[in-house]
mmCIF file of C-alpha atoms in Angstrom:
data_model
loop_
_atom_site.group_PDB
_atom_site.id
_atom_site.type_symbol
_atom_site.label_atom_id
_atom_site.label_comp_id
_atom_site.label_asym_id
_atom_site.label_seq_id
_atom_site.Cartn_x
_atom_site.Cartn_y
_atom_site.Cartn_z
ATOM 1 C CA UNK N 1 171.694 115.528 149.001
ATOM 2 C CA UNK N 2 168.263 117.150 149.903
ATOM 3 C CA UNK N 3 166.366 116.090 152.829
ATOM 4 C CA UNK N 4 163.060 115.054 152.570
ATOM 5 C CA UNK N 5 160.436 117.422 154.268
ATOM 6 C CA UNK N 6 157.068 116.423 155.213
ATOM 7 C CA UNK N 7 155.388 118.012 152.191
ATOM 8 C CA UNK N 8 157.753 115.934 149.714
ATOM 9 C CA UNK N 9 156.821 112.603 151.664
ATOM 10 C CA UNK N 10 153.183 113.825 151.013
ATOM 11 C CA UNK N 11 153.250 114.217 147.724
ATOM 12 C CA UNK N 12 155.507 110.736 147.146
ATOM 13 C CA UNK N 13 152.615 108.713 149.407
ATOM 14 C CA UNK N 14 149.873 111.064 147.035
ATOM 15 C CA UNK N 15 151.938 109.660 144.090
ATOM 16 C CA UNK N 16 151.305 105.600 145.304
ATOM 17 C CA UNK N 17 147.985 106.510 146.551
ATOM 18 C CA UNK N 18 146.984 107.426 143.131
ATOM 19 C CA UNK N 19 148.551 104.606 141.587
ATOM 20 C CA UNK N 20 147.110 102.040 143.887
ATOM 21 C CA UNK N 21 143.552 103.362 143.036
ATOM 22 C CA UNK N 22 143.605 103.481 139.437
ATOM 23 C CA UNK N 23 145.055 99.968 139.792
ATOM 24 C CA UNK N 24 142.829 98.082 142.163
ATOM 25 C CA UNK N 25 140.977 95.899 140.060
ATOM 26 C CA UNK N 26 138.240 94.782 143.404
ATOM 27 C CA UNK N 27 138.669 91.750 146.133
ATOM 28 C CA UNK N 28 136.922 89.022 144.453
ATOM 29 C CA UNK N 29 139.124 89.772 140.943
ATOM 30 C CA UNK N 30 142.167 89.783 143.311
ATOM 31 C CA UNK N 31 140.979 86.552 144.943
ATOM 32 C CA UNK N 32 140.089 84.839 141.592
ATOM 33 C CA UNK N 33 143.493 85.738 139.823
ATOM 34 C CA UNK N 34 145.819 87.525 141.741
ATOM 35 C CA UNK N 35 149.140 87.850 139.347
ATOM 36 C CA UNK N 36 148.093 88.936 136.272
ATOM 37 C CA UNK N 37 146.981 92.358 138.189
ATOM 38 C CA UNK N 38 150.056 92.108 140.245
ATOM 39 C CA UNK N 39 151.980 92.122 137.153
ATOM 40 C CA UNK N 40 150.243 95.464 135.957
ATOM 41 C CA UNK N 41 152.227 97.203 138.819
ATOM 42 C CA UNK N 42 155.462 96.045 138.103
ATOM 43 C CA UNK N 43 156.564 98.857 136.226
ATOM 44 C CA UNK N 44 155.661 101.242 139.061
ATOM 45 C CA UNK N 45 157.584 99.130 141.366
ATOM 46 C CA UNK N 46 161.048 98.983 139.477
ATOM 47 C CA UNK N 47 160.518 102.417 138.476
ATOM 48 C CA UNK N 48 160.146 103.336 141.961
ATOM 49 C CA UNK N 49 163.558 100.748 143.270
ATOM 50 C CA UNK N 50 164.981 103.140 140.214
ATOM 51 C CA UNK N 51 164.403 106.292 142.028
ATOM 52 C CA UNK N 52 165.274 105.493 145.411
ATOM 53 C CA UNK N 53 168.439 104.861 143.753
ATOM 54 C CA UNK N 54 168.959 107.974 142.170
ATOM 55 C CA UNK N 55 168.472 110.202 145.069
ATOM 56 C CA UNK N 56 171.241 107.933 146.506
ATOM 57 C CA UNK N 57 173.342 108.927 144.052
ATOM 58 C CA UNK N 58 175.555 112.165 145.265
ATOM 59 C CA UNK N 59 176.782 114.067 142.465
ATOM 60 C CA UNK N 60 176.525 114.106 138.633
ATOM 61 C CA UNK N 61 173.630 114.997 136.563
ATOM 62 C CA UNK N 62 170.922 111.823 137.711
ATOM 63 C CA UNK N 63 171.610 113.060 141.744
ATOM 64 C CA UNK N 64 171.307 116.424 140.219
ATOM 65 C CA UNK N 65 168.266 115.599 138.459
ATOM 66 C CA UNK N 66 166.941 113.477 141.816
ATOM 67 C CA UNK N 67 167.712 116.223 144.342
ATOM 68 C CA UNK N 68 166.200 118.912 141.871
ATOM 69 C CA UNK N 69 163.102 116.468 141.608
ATOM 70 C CA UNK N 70 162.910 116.146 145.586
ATOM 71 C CA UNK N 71 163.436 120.258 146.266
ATOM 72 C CA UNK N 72 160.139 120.951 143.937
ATOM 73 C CA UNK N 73 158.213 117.701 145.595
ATOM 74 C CA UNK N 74 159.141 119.714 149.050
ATOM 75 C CA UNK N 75 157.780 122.550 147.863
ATOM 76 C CA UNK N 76 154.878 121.348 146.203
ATOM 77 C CA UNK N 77 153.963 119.159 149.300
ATOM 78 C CA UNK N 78 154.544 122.172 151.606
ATOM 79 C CA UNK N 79 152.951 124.592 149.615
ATOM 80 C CA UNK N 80 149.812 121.719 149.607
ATOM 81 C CA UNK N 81 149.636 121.261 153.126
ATOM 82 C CA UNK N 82 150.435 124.643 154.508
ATOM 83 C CA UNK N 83 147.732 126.155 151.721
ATOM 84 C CA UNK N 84 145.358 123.148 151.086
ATOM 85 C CA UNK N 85 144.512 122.232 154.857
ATOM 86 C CA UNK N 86 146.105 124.737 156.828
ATOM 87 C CA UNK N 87 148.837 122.375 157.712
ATOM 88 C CA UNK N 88 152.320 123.672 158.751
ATOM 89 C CA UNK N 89 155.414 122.611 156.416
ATOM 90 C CA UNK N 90 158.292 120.864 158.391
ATOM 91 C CA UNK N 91 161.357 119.011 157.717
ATOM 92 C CA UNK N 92 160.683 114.721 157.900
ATOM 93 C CA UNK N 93 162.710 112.867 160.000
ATOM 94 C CA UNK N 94 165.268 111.024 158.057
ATOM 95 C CA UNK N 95 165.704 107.448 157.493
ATOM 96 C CA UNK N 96 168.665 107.193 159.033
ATOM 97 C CA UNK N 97 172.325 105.971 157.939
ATOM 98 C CA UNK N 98 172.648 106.085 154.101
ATOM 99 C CA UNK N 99 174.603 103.589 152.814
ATOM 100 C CA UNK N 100 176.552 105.832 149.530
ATOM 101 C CA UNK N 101 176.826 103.554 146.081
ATOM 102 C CA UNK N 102 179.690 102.542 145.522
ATOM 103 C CA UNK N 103 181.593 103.328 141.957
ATOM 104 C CA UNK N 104 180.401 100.258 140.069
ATOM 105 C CA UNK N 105 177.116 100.514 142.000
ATOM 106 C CA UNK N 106 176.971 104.415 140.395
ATOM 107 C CA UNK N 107 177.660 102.727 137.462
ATOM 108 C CA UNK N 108 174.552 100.511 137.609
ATOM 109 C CA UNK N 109 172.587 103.286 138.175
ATOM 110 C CA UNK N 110 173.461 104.955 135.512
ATOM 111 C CA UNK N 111 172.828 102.115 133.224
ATOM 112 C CA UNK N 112 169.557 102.061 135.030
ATOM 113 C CA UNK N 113 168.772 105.472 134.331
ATOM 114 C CA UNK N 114 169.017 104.891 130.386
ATOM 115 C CA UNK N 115 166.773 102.352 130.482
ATOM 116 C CA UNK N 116 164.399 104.200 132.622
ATOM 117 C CA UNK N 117 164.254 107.086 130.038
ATOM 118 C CA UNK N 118 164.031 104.567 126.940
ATOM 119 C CA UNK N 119 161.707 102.545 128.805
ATOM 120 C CA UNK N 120 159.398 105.783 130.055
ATOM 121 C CA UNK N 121 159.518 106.894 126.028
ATOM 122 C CA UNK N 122 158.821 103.949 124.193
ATOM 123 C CA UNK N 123 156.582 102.141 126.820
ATOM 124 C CA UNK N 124 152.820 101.865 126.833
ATOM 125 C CA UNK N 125 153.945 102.048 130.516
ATOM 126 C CA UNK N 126 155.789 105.379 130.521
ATOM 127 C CA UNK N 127 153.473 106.658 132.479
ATOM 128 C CA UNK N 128 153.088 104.321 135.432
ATOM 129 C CA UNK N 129 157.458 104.700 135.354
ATOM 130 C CA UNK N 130 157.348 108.198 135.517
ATOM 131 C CA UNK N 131 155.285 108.218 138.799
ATOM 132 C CA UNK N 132 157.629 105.183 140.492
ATOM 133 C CA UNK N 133 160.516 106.908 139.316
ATOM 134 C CA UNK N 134 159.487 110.361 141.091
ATOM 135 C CA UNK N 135 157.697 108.090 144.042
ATOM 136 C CA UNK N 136 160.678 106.614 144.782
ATOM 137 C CA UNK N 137 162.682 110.078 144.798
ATOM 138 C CA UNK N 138 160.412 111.460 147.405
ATOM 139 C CA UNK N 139 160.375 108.094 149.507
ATOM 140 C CA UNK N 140 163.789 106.891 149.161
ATOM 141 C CA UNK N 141 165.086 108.936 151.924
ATOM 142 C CA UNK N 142 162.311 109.425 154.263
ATOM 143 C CA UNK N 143 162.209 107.493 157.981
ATOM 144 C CA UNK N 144 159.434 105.169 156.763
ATOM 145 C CA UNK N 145 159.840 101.948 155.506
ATOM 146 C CA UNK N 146 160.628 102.987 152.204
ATOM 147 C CA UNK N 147 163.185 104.769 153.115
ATOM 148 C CA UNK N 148 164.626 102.073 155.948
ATOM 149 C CA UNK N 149 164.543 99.453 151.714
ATOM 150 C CA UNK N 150 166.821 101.964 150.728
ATOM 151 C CA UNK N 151 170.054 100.152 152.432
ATOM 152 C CA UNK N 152 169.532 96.908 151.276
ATOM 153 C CA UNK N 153 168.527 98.507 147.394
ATOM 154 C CA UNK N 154 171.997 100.394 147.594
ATOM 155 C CA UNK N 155 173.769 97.193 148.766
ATOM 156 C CA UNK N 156 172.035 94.997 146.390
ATOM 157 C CA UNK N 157 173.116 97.511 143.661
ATOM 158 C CA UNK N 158 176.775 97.808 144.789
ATOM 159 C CA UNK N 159 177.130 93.626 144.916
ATOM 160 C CA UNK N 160 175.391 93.468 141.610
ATOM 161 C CA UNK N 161 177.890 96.679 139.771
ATOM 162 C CA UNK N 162 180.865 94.663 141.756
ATOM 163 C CA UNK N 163 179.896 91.126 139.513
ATOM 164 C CA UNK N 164 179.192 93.090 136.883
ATOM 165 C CA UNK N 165 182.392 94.995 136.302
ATOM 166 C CA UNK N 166 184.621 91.775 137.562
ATOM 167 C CA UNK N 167 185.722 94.070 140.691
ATOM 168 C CA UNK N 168 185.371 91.673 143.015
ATOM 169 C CA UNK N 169 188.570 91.753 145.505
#
């Protein structure tokens, strides 16, 4: 697994930053109705529970995929900071315990990750996925609070693989 350095929690808050501009639709349109714009960032947000899940994931091609995706979001962000405001480029501190899926919650994952692709493809939303997706990889694992929602995503997702597969013991 690849830790998170400062630079790659940069770029992942950059990433929801962005998002949360483009989407702000303005108080009193907020005020007057509230869930239809809510509902425009709900493909963000499950792309985003989608990639704190894969850089849970610790082997095979999606955690090779994730950790790949996190080492160039490092780099990127420390390149950024060290370059773009004379920052210096540092390793994050880390969220902490990380609770590993288990094999039916891998399994989930996996079928998570095929709709993910299918879904960032064939979506008028493939855009807004692609950014949660790689959000969530550069959040998932850092000492903020996205990365403390990582736990109960990972447990939610191991439950949810155990009813799914009938493994429940």
């Amino acid at each position: 697994m690849t830790i998170v350095t400062i630079g790659g929690v940069t770029i992942g808050l950059a990433i929801l930053t962005a998002t949360l501009v483009r989407w702000y639709p303005g108080y009193r349109t907020l005020k007057k109705k509230p869930i239809p714009f809510l509902g425009q960032l709900l493909p963000f947000l499950l792309a985003w529970t989608y990639g704190v899940l894969a850089i849970l994931t610790v082997g095979g091609f999606v955690g090779w995929i994730a950790d790949t995706t996190l080492w160039i979001s490092n780099w990127l962000g420390d390149v950024a900071l060290v370059w773009g405001v004379g920052g210096q480029a540092g390793q994050s501190a880390s969220g902490g315990t990380y609770l590993p899926l288990t094999q039916t919650g891998g399994a989930l994952v996996l079928l998570m990750t095929v709709a993910a692709v299918v879904a960032a493809k064939k979506s008028k939303y493939g855009a807004d996925i692609k950014a949660g997706a790689w959000c969530g990889i550069c959040l998932g694992t850092s000492a903020g609070v996205a990365g403390f929602a990582a736990v109960p995503l990972a447990q939610a997702v191991n439950v949810a693989g155990m009813h799914l597969y009938g493994v429940i013991g």
